Amino acid sequence: MRWVRLLAAAGVTAVAATGCATAPAGSEGGGGPRTALTIATSFAVSDLDPIESGYWAPEFGYGALLLKPVKGGRLEPWLLAELPRQTAPTTWTLRLRPNLTFQNGHRLDAAAAAAAMTFSLAENASVKPLLPGAKVTASGPDTVTLTTATPTSYVPSLLAHESMFPIVDTATYLPLRKRPAELVAARIWAGPYTVTSLTPEAMTLAPTPGYTVSAPKLQKLTVRFVADAQARILAVQHGEADLALYPPTSAARELEGRSDAVYLSQPAGTAAEGFQLTLNPRTGPLSELPVRRALRDGIDYAQLATQVMNGRYDTAVGFYPAFLPYARRNQNHDPDAAKAALEAAGWRAGADGVRSRAGRRLAVTLLTYPQQPDARTIAVAVQAQLKRVGFDIAIRQVDDINAALKLPTGWDAAVLGNGTLDWTQTDPVTPVIASFTPGGDSNYGGVSDPELTGLVRQLAATTDAATRDRLLGRVQEIVVTERVYGLSLALKRVPAVAAPSLRDYTVPPVALLWVDAF
């Protein structure tokens, strides 16, 4: 889903002061339950549009989903009263909680929920390729029926995914769609906290009056947008923020023994997200399979996790995290195999160690982006590792990684913060659809592989675990071993830097629901 080295503190103190200087963060009650929370994050929420920016809504509390992903790979009802029932191979029945409303007071009944879901099926590029031909109807006052064109096992995961079915008041939203600045006042969302103001610098939220799903515990929630990683950490140290999101891993060592901030992260062996190496096989040297295989074998995945990232990452041994029963261990550091593959393909080493063929150097442009501070650190390490087998890696940082990757040329690979499970960590299929099938919204490399697409269709209809594991095994053989469409570089134990009063805060084990614990 969404990770520049630390700048010298002297160069960013002003940023911390201008980007975060307001009233003190934390509890406003002087020792009682926490009533206020300030979060500093690198990604700015530009507007409240459900299609353009809707994935921030559940993370920061102003949106609620039909289902909630929780620890242990489970889903719980959120806006629904119960888990969805599959009443036929292609039919799902969804029963809403009674007496739901949007933040503007409009009724959130079956008709409103069906309208929001129908809008997503028509307009949302994330969900369209996953449920082609699906239809949603209101079959009762609080009952919605979802009908899919084919049996689709991952429907519950989609209902719990931040990017798929944002539940908003579409009757109010649609007339304002081209005027996003008016969406704050429109209060179209259905979460426990309501956005009261949104500027390029910050978003403020207050408890939603009369919210019936759960009781909001905070009286004030502030999310500040601070691009620089060190400035976010300084904000915590200076008492201007309670949580700093997306800190660089190097902060763990720098904060050891300090009393003004603490580095928190998920436990070892549990990381399910991190950095993927997105490849562009349409042009340049990576259009050649032997070159992609050499790139895969030239990377030292264990070194990335244990040395480069100071043991704060889990090693990526394959496409999926090692703790999953269907994970294949098919990413191995084998520099001799990498060199042999390049030799066989006619790439010869020059005096500087870089290989060339027919006068063309083995040059690869590798993209990173500043919002995820560890991306460049990993890219620099990969650059050094691949130089040893003959690659000339040029690192280019871009401010908008998604826009850059949508261009078919100008890049060969990218270090991208993402995971191979979906946002809920319950579904291994939809990320493959998104990244490696035609029409997938993250298929930046333009992969079109009939066998892979066919496997995905089988997986979508499979409910038997043994069959699923067998099919996923073949998917991993294609993506990593045989055709090398993408790689997992390192698995990040999601971190945060917290104020001392939050040293017992648990980093969300799944889904990054940052305010759910308050």
JSON list of N, CA and C in Angstrom, two decimals, residues 56-95:
[
{"chain": "A", "resi": 56, "resn": "TRP", "atom": "N", "xyz": [-7.83, 6.66, 2.72]},
{"chain": "A", "resi": 56, "resn": "TRP", "atom": "CA", "xyz": [-7.42, 7.24, 4.00]},
{"chain": "A", "resi": 56, "resn": "TRP", "atom": "C", "xyz": [-8.53, 7.21, 5.04]},
{"chain": "A", "resi": 57, "resn": "ALA", "atom": "N", "xyz": [-9.78, 7.08, 4.60]},
{"chain": "A", "resi": 57, "resn": "ALA", "atom": "CA", "xyz": [-10.92, 7.25, 5.50]},
{"chain": "A", "resi": 57, "resn": "ALA", "atom": "C", "xyz": [-10.93, 6.28, 6.67]},
{"chain": "A", "resi": 58, "resn": "PRO", "atom": "N", "xyz": [-10.81, 4.95, 6.45]},
{"chain": "A", "resi": 58, "resn": "PRO", "atom": "CA", "xyz": [-10.79, 4.06, 7.62]},
{"chain": "A", "resi": 58, "resn": "PRO", "atom": "C", "xyz": [-9.52, 4.19, 8.45]},
{"chain": "A", "resi": 59, "resn": "GLU", "atom": "N", "xyz": [-8.39, 4.54, 7.81]},
{"chain": "A", "resi": 59, "resn": "GLU", "atom": "CA", "xyz": [-7.13, 4.65, 8.55]},
{"chain": "A", "resi": 59, "resn": "GLU", "atom": "C", "xyz": [-7.20, 5.76, 9.60]},
{"chain": "A", "resi": 60, "resn": "PHE", "atom": "N", "xyz": [-7.85, 6.87, 9.26]},
{"chain": "A", "resi": 60, "resn": "PHE", "atom": "CA", "xyz": [-7.90, 8.02, 10.16]},
{"chain": "A", "resi": 60, "resn": "PHE", "atom": "C", "xyz": [-9.28, 8.24, 10.77]},
{"chain": "A", "resi": 61, "resn": "GLY", "atom": "N", "xyz": [-10.17, 7.27, 10.64]},
{"chain": "A", "resi": 61, "resn": "GLY", "atom": "CA", "xyz": [-11.39, 7.26, 11.43]},
{"chain": "A", "resi": 61, "resn": "GLY", "atom": "C", "xyz": [-12.59, 7.97, 10.88]},
{"chain": "A", "resi": 62, "resn": "TYR", "atom": "N", "xyz": [-12.49, 8.62, 9.71]},
{"chain": "A", "resi": 62, "resn": "TYR", "atom": "CA", "xyz": [-13.69, 9.31, 9.22]},
{"chain": "A", "resi": 62, "resn": "TYR", "atom": "C", "xyz": [-14.53, 8.43, 8.30]},
{"chain": "A", "resi": 63, "resn": "GLY", "atom": "N", "xyz": [-14.03, 7.26, 7.97]},
{"chain": "A", "resi": 63, "resn": "GLY", "atom": "CA", "xyz": [-14.80, 6.32, 7.18]},
{"chain": "A", "resi": 63, "resn": "GLY", "atom": "C", "xyz": [-14.91, 4.99, 7.88]},
{"chain": "A", "resi": 64, "resn": "ALA", "atom": "N", "xyz": [-15.98, 4.27, 7.62]},
{"chain": "A", "resi": 64, "resn": "ALA", "atom": "CA", "xyz": [-16.16, 2.91, 8.11]},
{"chain": "A", "resi": 64, "resn": "ALA", "atom": "C", "xyz": [-16.50, 2.03, 6.92]},
{"chain": "A", "resi": 65, "resn": "LEU", "atom": "N", "xyz": [-16.06, 0.78, 6.98]},
{"chain": "A", "resi": 65, "resn": "LEU", "atom": "CA", "xyz": [-16.28, -0.18, 5.90]},
{"chain": "A", "resi": 65, "resn": "LEU", "atom": "C", "xyz": [-17.36, -1.17, 6.32]},
{"chain": "A", "resi": 66, "resn": "LEU", "atom": "N", "xyz": [-17.81, -1.95, 5.39]},
{"chain": "A", "resi": 66, "resn": "LEU", "atom": "CA", "xyz": [-18.82, -2.96, 5.71]},
{"chain": "A", "resi": 66, "resn": "LEU", "atom": "C", "xyz": [-18.26, -4.00, 6.67]},
{"chain": "A", "resi": 67, "resn": "LEU", "atom": "N", "xyz": [-17.01, -4.39, 6.48]},
{"chain": "A", "resi": 67, "resn": "LEU", "atom": "CA", "xyz": [-16.33, -5.32, 7.37]},
{"chain": "A", "resi": 67, "resn": "LEU", "atom": "C", "xyz": [-15.03, -4.71, 7.84]},
{"chain": "A", "resi": 68, "resn": "LYS", "atom": "N", "xyz": [-14.54, -5.17, 9.00]},
{"chain": "A", "resi": 68, "resn": "LYS", "atom": "CA", "xyz": [-13.28, -4.67, 9.56]},
{"chain": "A", "resi": 68, "resn": "LYS", "atom": "C", "xyz": [-12.26, -5.81, 9.61]},
{"chain": "A", "resi": 69, "resn": "PRO", "atom": "N", "xyz": [-11.05, -5.59, 9.05]},
{"chain": "A", "resi": 69, "resn": "PRO", "atom": "CA", "xyz": [-9.98, -6.58, 9.19]},
{"chain": "A", "resi": 69, "resn": "PRO", "atom": "C", "xyz": [-9.36, -6.49, 10.58]},
{"chain": "A", "resi": 70, "resn": "VAL", "atom": "N", "xyz": [-9.15, -7.63, 11.22]},
{"chain": "A", "resi": 70, "resn": "VAL", "atom": "CA", "xyz": [-8.59, -7.66, 12.56]},
{"chain": "A", "resi": 70, "resn": "VAL", "atom": "C", "xyz": [-7.45, -8.66, 12.61]},
{"chain": "A", "resi": 71, "resn": "LYS", "atom": "N", "xyz": [-6.76, -8.68, 13.74]},
{"chain": "A", "resi": 71, "resn": "LYS", "atom": "CA", "xyz": [-5.59, -9.54, 13.93]},
{"chain": "A", "resi": 71, "resn": "LYS", "atom": "C", "xyz": [-5.94, -11.01, 13.71]},
{"chain": "A", "resi": 72, "resn": "GLY", "atom": "N", "xyz": [-4.97, -11.74, 13.16]},
{"chain": "A", "resi": 72, "resn": "GLY", "atom": "CA", "xyz": [-5.16, -13.17, 12.96]},
{"chain": "A", "resi": 72, "resn": "GLY", "atom": "C", "xyz": [-5.81, -13.53, 11.64]},
{"chain": "A", "resi": 73, "resn": "GLY", "atom": "N", "xyz": [-5.81, -12.60, 10.68]},
{"chain": "A", "resi": 73, "resn": "GLY", "atom": "CA", "xyz": [-6.39, -12.90, 9.39]},
{"chain": "A", "resi": 73, "resn": "GLY", "atom": "C", "xyz": [-7.89, -13.08, 9.43]},
{"chain": "A", "resi": 74, "resn": "ARG", "atom": "N", "xyz": [-8.56, -12.36, 10.33]},
{"chain": "A", "resi": 74, "resn": "ARG", "atom": "CA", "xyz": [-10.01, -12.48, 10.46]},
{"chain": "A", "resi": 74, "resn": "ARG", "atom": "C", "xyz": [-10.71, -11.19, 10.04]},
{"chain": "A", "resi": 75, "resn": "LEU", "atom": "N", "xyz": [-11.99, -11.32, 9.75]},
{"chain": "A", "resi": 75, "resn": "LEU", "atom": "CA", "xyz": [-12.84, -10.19, 9.44]},
{"chain": "A", "resi": 75, "resn": "LEU", "atom": "C", "xyz": [-13.99, -10.14, 10.44]},
{"chain": "A", "resi": 76, "resn": "GLU", "atom": "N", "xyz": [-14.36, -8.92, 10.83]},
{"chain": "A", "resi": 76, "resn": "GLU", "atom": "CA", "xyz": [-15.49, -8.73, 11.74]},
{"chain": "A", "resi": 76, "resn": "GLU", "atom": "C", "xyz": [-16.49, -7.76, 11.11]},
{"chain": "A", "resi": 77, "resn": "PRO", "atom": "N", "xyz": [-17.76, -7.87, 11.48]},
{"chain": "A", "resi": 77, "resn": "PRO", "atom": "CA", "xyz": [-18.73, -6.88, 11.00]},
{"chain": "A", "resi": 77, "resn": "PRO", "atom": "C", "xyz": [-18.36, -5.48, 11.47]},
{"chain": "A", "resi": 78, "resn": "TRP", "atom": "N", "xyz": [-18.57, -4.50, 10.61]},
{"chain": "A", "resi": 78, "resn": "TRP", "atom": "CA", "xyz": [-18.35, -3.10, 10.96]},
{"chain": "A", "resi": 78, "resn": "TRP", "atom": "C", "xyz": [-19.67, -2.35, 10.74]},
{"chain": "A", "resi": 79, "resn": "LEU", "atom": "N", "xyz": [-19.95, -1.97, 9.51]},
{"chain": "A", "resi": 79, "resn": "LEU", "atom": "CA", "xyz": [-21.28, -1.42, 9.22]},
{"chain": "A", "resi": 79, "resn": "LEU", "atom": "C", "xyz": [-22.31, -2.53, 9.04]},
{"chain": "A", "resi": 80, "resn": "LEU", "atom": "N", "xyz": [-21.84, -3.71, 8.74]},
{"chain": "A", "resi": 80, "resn": "LEU", "atom": "CA", "xyz": [-22.74, -4.86, 8.66]},
{"chain": "A", "resi": 80, "resn": "LEU", "atom": "C", "xyz": [-23.07, -5.37, 10.06]},
{"chain": "A", "resi": 81, "resn": "ALA", "atom": "N", "xyz": [-24.21, -5.99, 10.19]},
{"chain": "A", "resi": 81, "resn": "ALA", "atom": "CA", "xyz": [-24.62, -6.57, 11.47]},
{"chain": "A", "resi": 81, "resn": "ALA", "atom": "C", "xyz": [-24.04, -7.96, 11.67]},
{"chain": "A", "resi": 82, "resn": "GLU", "atom": "N", "xyz": [-23.63, -8.60, 10.60]},
{"chain": "A", "resi": 82, "resn": "GLU", "atom": "CA", "xyz": [-23.08, -9.95, 10.65]},
{"chain": "A", "resi": 82, "resn": "GLU", "atom": "C", "xyz": [-22.18, -10.15, 9.44]},
{"chain": "A", "resi": 83, "resn": "LEU", "atom": "N", "xyz": [-21.41, -11.21, 9.44]},
{"chain": "A", "resi": 83, "resn": "LEU", "atom": "CA", "xyz": [-20.58, -11.52, 8.28]},
{"chain": "A", "resi": 83, "resn": "LEU", "atom": "C", "xyz": [-21.47, -11.82, 7.08]},
{"chain": "A", "resi": 84, "resn": "PRO", "atom": "N", "xyz": [-21.03, -11.51, 5.87]},
{"chain": "A", "resi": 84, "resn": "PRO", "atom": "CA", "xyz": [-21.85, -11.77, 4.68]},
{"chain": "A", "resi": 84, "resn": "PRO", "atom": "C", "xyz": [-22.13, -13.25, 4.52]},
{"chain": "A", "resi": 85, "resn": "ARG", "atom": "N", "xyz": [-23.32, -13.56, 4.01]},
{"chain": "A", "resi": 85, "resn": "ARG", "atom": "CA", "xyz": [-23.71, -14.95, 3.79]},
{"chain": "A", "resi": 85, "resn": "ARG", "atom": "C", "xyz": [-23.73, -15.24, 2.30]},
{"chain": "A", "resi": 86, "resn": "GLN", "atom": "N", "xyz": [-23.03, -16.30, 1.90]},
{"chain": "A", "resi": 86, "resn": "GLN", "atom": "CA", "xyz": [-23.05, -16.72, 0.50]},
{"chain": "A", "resi": 86, "resn": "GLN", "atom": "C", "xyz": [-24.23, -17.67, 0.33]},
{"chain": "A", "resi": 87, "resn": "THR", "atom": "N", "xyz": [-25.32, -17.15, -0.21]},
{"chain": "A", "resi": 87, "resn": "THR", "atom": "CA", "xyz": [-26.56, -17.92, -0.31]},
{"chain": "A", "resi": 87, "resn": "THR", "atom": "C", "xyz": [-26.64, -18.73, -1.60]},
{"chain": "A", "resi": 88, "resn": "ALA", "atom": "N", "xyz": [-25.74, -18.47, -2.53]},
{"chain": "A", "resi": 88, "resn": "ALA", "atom": "CA", "xyz": [-25.62, -19.24, -3.78]},
{"chain": "A", "resi": 88, "resn": "ALA", "atom": "C", "xyz": [-24.20, -19.01, -4.27]},
{"chain": "A", "resi": 89, "resn": "PRO", "atom": "N", "xyz": [-23.70, -19.82, -5.23]},
{"chain": "A", "resi": 89, "resn": "PRO", "atom": "CA", "xyz": [-22.31, -19.64, -5.68]},
{"chain": "A", "resi": 89, "resn": "PRO", "atom": "C", "xyz": [-21.96, -18.23, -6.11]},
{"chain": "A", "resi": 90, "resn": "THR", "atom": "N", "xyz": [-22.94, -17.49, -6.65]},
{"chain": "A", "resi": 90, "resn": "THR", "atom": "CA", "xyz": [-22.66, -16.12, -7.11]},
{"chain": "A", "resi": 90, "resn": "THR", "atom": "C", "xyz": [-23.48, -15.07, -6.36]},
{"chain": "A", "resi": 91, "resn": "THR", "atom": "N", "xyz": [-24.04, -15.42, -5.22]},
{"chain": "A", "resi": 91, "resn": "THR", "atom": "CA", "xyz": [-24.91, -14.49, -4.50]},
{"chain": "A", "resi": 91, "resn": "THR", "atom": "C", "xyz": [-24.47, -14.33, -3.06]},
{"chain": "A", "resi": 92, "resn": "TRP", "atom": "N", "xyz": [-24.34, -13.08, -2.63]},
{"chain": "A", "resi": 92, "resn": "TRP", "atom": "CA", "xyz": [-23.96, -12.77, -1.25]},
{"chain": "A", "resi": 92, "resn": "TRP", "atom": "C", "xyz": [-25.01, -11.84, -0.65]},
{"chain": "A", "resi": 93, "resn": "THR", "atom": "N", "xyz": [-25.44, -12.16, 0.56]},
{"chain": "A", "resi": 93, "resn": "THR", "atom": "CA", "xyz": [-26.41, -11.35, 1.28]},
{"chain": "A", "resi": 93, "resn": "THR", "atom": "C", "xyz": [-25.71, -10.58, 2.38]},
{"chain": "A", "resi": 94, "resn": "LEU", "atom": "N", "xyz": [-25.91, -9.26, 2.39]},
{"chain": "A", "resi": 94, "resn": "LEU", "atom": "CA", "xyz": [-25.26, -8.36, 3.34]},
{"chain": "A", "resi": 94, "resn": "LEU", "atom": "C", "xyz": [-26.33, -7.67, 4.17]},
{"chain": "A", "resi": 95, "resn": "ARG", "atom": "N", "xyz": [-26.31, -7.85, 5.48]},
{"chain": "A", "resi": 95, "resn": "ARG", "atom": "CA", "xyz": [-27.31, -7.23, 6.35]},
{"chain": "A", "resi": 95, "resn": "ARG", "atom": "C", "xyz": [-26.66, -6.13, 7.17]}
]
